[in-house]
CSV table of C-alpha atoms and ligand atoms in Angstrom, one decimal:
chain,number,residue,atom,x,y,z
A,493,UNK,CA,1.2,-4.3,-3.9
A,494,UNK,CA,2.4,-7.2,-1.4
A,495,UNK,CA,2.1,-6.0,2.3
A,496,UNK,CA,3.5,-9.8,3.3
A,497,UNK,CA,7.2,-8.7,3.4
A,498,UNK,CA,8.5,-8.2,7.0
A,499,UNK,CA,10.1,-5.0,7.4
A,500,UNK,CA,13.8,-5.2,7.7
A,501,UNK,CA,15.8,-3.1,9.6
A,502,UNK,CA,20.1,-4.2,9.4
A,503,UNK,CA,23.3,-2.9,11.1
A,504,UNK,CA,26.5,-3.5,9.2
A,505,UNK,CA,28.7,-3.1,11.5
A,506,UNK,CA,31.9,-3.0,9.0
A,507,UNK,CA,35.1,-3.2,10.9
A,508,UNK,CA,33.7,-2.0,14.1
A,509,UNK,CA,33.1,-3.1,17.4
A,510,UNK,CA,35.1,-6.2,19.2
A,511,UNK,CA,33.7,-9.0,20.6
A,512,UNK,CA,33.6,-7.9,24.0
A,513,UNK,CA,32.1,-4.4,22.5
A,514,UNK,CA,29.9,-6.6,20.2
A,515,UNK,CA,28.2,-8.1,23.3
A,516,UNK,CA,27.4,-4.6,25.6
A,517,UNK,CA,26.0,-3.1,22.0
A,518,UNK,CA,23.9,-6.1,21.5
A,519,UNK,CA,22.7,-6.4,25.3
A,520,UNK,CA,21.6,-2.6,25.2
A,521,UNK,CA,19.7,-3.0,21.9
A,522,UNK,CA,17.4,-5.6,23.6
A,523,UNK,CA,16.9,-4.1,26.3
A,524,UNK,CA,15.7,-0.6,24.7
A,525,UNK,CA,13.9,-2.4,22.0
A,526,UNK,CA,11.8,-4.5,24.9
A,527,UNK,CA,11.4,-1.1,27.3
A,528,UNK,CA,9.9,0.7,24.1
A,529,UNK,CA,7.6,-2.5,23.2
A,530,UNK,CA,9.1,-2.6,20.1
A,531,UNK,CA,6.5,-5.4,18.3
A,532,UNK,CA,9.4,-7.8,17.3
A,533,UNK,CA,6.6,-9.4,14.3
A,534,UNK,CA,6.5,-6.5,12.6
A,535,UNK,CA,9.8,-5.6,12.4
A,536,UNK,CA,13.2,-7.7,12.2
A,537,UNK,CA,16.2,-6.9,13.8
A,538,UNK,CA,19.4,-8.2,12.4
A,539,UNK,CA,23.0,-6.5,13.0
A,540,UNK,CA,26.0,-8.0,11.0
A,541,UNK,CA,29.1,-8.1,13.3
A,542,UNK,CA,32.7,-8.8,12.5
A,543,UNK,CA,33.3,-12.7,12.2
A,544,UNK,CA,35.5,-12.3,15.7
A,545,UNK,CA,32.5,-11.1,17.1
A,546,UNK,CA,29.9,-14.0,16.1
A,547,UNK,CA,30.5,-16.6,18.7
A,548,UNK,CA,30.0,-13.8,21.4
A,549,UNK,CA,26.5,-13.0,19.6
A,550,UNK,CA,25.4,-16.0,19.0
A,551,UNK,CA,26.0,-17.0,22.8
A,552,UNK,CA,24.0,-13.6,23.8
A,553,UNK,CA,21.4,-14.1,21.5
A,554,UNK,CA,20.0,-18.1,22.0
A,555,UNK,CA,21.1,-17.9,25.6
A,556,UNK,CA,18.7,-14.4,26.3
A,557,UNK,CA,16.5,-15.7,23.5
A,558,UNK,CA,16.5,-12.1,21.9
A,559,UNK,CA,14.3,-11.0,18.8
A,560,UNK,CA,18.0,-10.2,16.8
A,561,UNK,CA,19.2,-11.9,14.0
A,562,UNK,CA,22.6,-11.9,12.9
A,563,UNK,CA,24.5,-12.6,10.4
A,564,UNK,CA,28.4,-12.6,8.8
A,565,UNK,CA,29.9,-9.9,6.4
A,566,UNK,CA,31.1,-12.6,3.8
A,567,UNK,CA,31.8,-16.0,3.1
A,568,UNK,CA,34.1,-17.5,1.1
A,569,UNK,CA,33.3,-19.4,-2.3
A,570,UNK,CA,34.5,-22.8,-1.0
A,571,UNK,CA,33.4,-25.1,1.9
A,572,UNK,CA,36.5,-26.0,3.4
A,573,UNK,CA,40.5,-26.5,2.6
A,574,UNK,CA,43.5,-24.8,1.8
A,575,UNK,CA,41.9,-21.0,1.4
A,576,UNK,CA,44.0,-19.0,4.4
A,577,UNK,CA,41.8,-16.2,6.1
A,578,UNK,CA,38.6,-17.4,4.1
A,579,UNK,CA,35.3,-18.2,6.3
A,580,UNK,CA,33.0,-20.9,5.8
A,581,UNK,CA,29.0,-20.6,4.9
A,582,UNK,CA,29.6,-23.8,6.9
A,583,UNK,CA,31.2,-21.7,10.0
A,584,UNK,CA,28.5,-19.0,9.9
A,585,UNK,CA,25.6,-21.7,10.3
A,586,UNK,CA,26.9,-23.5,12.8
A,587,UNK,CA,27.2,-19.9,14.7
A,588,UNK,CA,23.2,-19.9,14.3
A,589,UNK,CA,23.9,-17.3,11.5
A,590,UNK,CA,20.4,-16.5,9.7
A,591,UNK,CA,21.9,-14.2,7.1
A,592,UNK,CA,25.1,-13.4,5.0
A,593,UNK,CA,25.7,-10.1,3.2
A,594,UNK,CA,27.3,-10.4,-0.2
A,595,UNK,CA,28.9,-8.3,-3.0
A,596,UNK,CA,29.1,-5.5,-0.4
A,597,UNK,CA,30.7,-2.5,-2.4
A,598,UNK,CA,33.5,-2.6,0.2
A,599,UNK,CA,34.1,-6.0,-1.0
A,600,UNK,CA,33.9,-5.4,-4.7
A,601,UNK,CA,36.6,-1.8,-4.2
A,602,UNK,CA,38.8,-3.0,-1.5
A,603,UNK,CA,39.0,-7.0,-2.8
A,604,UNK,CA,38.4,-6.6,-6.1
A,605,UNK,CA,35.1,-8.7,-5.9
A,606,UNK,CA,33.6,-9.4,-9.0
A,607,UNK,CA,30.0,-10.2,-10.3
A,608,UNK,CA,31.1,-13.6,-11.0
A,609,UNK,CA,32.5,-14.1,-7.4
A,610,UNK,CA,29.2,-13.0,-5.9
A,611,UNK,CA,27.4,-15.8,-7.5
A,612,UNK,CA,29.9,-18.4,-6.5
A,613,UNK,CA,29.5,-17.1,-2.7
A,614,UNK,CA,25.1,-16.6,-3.6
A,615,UNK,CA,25.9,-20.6,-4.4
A,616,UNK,CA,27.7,-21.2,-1.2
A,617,UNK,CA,25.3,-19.6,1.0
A,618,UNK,CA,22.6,-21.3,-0.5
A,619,UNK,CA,24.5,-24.4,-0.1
A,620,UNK,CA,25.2,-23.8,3.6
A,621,UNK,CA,21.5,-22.6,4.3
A,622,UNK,CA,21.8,-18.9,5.0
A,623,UNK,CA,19.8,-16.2,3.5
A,624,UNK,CA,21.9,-14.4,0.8
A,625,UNK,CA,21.3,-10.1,1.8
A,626,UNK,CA,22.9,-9.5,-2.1
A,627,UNK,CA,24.7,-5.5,-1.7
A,628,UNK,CA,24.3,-3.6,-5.4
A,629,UNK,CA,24.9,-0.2,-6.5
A,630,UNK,CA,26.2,2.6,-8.7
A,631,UNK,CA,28.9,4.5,-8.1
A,632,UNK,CA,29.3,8.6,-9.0
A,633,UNK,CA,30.7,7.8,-12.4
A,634,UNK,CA,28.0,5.1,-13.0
A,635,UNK,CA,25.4,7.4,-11.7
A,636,UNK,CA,26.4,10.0,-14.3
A,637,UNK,CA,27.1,8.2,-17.4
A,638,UNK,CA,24.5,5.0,-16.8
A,639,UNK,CA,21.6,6.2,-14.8
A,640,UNK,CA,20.9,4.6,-11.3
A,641,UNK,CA,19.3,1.3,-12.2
A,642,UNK,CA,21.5,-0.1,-14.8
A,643,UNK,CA,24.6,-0.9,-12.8
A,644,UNK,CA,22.3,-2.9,-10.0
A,645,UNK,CA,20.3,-4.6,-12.2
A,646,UNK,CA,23.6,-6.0,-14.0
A,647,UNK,CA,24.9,-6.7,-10.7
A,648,UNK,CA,21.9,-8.4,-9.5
A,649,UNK,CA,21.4,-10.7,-12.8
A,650,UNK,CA,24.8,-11.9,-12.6
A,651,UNK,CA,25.1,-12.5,-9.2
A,652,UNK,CA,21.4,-14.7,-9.0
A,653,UNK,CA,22.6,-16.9,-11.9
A,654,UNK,CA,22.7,-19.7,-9.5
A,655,UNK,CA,19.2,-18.9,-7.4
A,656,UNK,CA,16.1,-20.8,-8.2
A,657,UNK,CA,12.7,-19.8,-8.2
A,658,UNK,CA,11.4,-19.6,-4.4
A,659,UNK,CA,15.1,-19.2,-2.9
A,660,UNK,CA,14.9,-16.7,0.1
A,661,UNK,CA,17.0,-13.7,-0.5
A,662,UNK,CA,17.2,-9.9,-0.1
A,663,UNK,CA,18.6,-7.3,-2.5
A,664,UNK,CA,20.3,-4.4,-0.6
A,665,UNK,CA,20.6,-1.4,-3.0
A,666,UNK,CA,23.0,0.9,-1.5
A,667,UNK,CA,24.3,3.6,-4.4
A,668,UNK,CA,28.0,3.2,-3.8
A,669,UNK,CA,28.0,7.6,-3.4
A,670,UNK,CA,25.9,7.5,-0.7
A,671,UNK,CA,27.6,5.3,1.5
A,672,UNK,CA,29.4,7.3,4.7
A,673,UNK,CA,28.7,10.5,3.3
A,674,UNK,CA,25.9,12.0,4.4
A,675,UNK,CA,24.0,12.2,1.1
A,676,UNK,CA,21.8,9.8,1.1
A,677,UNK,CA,19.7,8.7,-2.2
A,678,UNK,CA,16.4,10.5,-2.4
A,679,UNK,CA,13.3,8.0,-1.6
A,680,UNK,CA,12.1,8.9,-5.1
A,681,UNK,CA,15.8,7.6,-6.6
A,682,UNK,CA,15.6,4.7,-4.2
A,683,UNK,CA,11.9,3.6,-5.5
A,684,UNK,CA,13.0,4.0,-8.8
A,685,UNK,CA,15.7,1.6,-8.4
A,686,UNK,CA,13.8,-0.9,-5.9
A,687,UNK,CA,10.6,-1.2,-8.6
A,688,UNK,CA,13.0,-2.3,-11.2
A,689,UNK,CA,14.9,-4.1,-8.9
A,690,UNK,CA,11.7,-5.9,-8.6
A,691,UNK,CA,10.8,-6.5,-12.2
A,692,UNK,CA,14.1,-8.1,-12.5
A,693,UNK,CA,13.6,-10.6,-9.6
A,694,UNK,CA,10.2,-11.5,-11.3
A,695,UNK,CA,11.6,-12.0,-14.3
A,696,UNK,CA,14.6,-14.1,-13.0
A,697,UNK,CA,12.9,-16.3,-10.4
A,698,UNK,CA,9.1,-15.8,-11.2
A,699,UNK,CA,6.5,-13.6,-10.0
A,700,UNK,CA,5.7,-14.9,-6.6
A,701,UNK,CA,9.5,-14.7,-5.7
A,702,UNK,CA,9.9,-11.4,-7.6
A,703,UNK,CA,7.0,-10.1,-4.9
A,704,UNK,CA,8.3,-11.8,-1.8
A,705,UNK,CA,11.9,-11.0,-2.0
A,706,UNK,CA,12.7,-7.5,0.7
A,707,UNK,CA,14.8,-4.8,-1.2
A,708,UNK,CA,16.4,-2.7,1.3
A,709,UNK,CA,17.7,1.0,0.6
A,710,UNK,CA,21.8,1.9,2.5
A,711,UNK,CA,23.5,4.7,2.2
A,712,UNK,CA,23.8,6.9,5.0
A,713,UNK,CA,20.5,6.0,6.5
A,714,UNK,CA,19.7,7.6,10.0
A,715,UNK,CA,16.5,8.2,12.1
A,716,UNK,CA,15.8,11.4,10.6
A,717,UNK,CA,15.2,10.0,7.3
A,718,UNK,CA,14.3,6.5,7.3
A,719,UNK,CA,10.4,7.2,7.8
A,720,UNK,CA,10.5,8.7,4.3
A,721,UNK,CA,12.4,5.4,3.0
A,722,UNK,CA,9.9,2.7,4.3
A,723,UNK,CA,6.9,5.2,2.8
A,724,UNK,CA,7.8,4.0,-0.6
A,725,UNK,CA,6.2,0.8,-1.6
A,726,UNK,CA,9.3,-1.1,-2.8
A,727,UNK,CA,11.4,-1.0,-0.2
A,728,UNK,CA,11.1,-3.2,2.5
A,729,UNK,CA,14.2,-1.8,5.3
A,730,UNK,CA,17.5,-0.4,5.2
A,731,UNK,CA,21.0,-1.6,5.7
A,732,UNK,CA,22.5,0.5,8.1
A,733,UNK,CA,26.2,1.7,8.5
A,734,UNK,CA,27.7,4.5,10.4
A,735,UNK,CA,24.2,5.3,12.5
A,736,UNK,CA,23.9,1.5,13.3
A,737,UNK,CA,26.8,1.5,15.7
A,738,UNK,CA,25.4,4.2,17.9
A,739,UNK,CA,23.0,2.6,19.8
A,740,UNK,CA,20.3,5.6,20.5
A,741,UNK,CA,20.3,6.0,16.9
A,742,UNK,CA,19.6,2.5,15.3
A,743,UNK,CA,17.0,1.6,17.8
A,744,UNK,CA,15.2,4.9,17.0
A,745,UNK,CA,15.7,3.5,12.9
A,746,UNK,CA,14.0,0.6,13.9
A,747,UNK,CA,11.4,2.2,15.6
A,748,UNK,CA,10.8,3.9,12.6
A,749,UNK,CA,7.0,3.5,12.7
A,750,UNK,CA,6.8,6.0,14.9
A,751,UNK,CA,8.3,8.5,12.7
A,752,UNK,CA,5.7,8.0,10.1
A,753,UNK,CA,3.4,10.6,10.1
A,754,UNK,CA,0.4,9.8,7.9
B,1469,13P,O1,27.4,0.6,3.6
B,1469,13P,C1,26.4,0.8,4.3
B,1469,13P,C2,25.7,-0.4,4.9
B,1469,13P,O2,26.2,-1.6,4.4
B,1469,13P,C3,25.9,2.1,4.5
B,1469,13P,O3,26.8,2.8,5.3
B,1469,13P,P1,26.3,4.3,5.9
B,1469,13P,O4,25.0,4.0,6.6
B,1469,13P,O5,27.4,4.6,6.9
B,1469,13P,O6,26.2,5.2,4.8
């Protein structure tokens, strides 16, 4: 198995946190991360504000030069025009952006987002030079009548119909019933769906790709339990909600070497 893929540890902040809020949180990460000698290679830090809340991070982050990446909650489809309350790939790079989360289930219940319109904004960040962080996932109903990896794995081939071979990307698999309520997927069920996950990258975009691409497990992720999700071989971080905003408790998940007990 490929030990080459960074670790990679993300906090979605949803609808959380204003920019004045955005930059204390931020601040106080660093600073606990550097008092704990958190090794910033071995591990990367991202946090995925609300788009108010970007300039504010970026001005933190490159000013203090701080081991956190960051990156916007969506993008819109198009470059520029007529498309009121839609945000740029262009915007989010020029905000130093390194990342982009798409096809978020939020998205896909709340504004009806589609397989299709995940590729179109896969295309778009691609175009604008930010790393696609592609969200999949079952819900209940899925769960029950599909198993856990079909759903993600039709969400993952229709949404990388525009990515070539070699493209940077990361696959979040967050089971849609395990988001916010305290139940997360077993590391077992989260393997599972990360191995085939896997096979279906390799497939798509070649081997080499299929190895180096991170698969991260959400879903109500906290430091009591994310030492037994980076045990399993195929998955490579989590994306963090709820426990990412308190900032005691997402610096202890990225610390999560510490919890491993061998
Ligand atoms: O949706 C999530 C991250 O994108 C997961 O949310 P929770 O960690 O609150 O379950």
């Amino acid at each position: 198995m490929s030990t080459a893929r960074t670790p990679f540890i993300a906090g979605n902040w949803k609808m959380n946190l204003d920019h004045l809020q955005s930059i204390a949180f931020v601040q106080k990460l660093a600073w606990t991360l550097r008092d704990a000698k958190l090794d910033t290679k071995a591990v990367e830090v991202a946090v995925f504000p609300p788009f108010t809340d970007l300039r504010s991070v970026q001005t933190l982050v490159g000013s203090d030069d701080l081991p956190i990446a960051f990156g916007g909650q969506d993008l819109s489809r198009f470059d520029s025009g007529a498309y009121t309350g839609e945000i740029s790939g262009a915007f989010l790079k020029g905000l130093d952006c390194r990342y982009v989360l798409i096809g978020h289930s939020e998205r896909r219940e709340y504004h009806g987002e589609t397989d299709a319109d995940c590729a179109e904004k896969v295309a778009a960040a691609i175009r604008h030079g930010l790393i696609p962080v592609l969200c999949v996932g079952e819900t209940a109903e899925d769960l029950e009548r599909h198993g856990a990896s079909a759903i993600p794995v039709k969400q993952l081939r229709e949404a990388l119909g525009p990515v070539q071979r070699g493209q940077e990307l990361v696959v979040a698999y967050e089971p849609v019933w395990a988001i916010g309520s305290g139940q997360p997927a077993t590391p077992q069920q989260a393997q599972d769906v990360a191995v085939t996950l896997r096979g279906e990258l390799a497939e798509l975009l070649g081997d080499e790709t299929g190895a180096a691409t991170r698969i991260l497990y959400g879903g109500s992720v906290k430091s009591s339990n994310i030492a037994s999700f980076m045990r399993e071989p195929d998955i490579d971080g989590a994306l963090v909600g709820g426990a990412s905003l308190q900032l005691d408790e997402f610096a202890s998940i990225v610390q999560f070497q510490k919890h491993v007990v061998l």
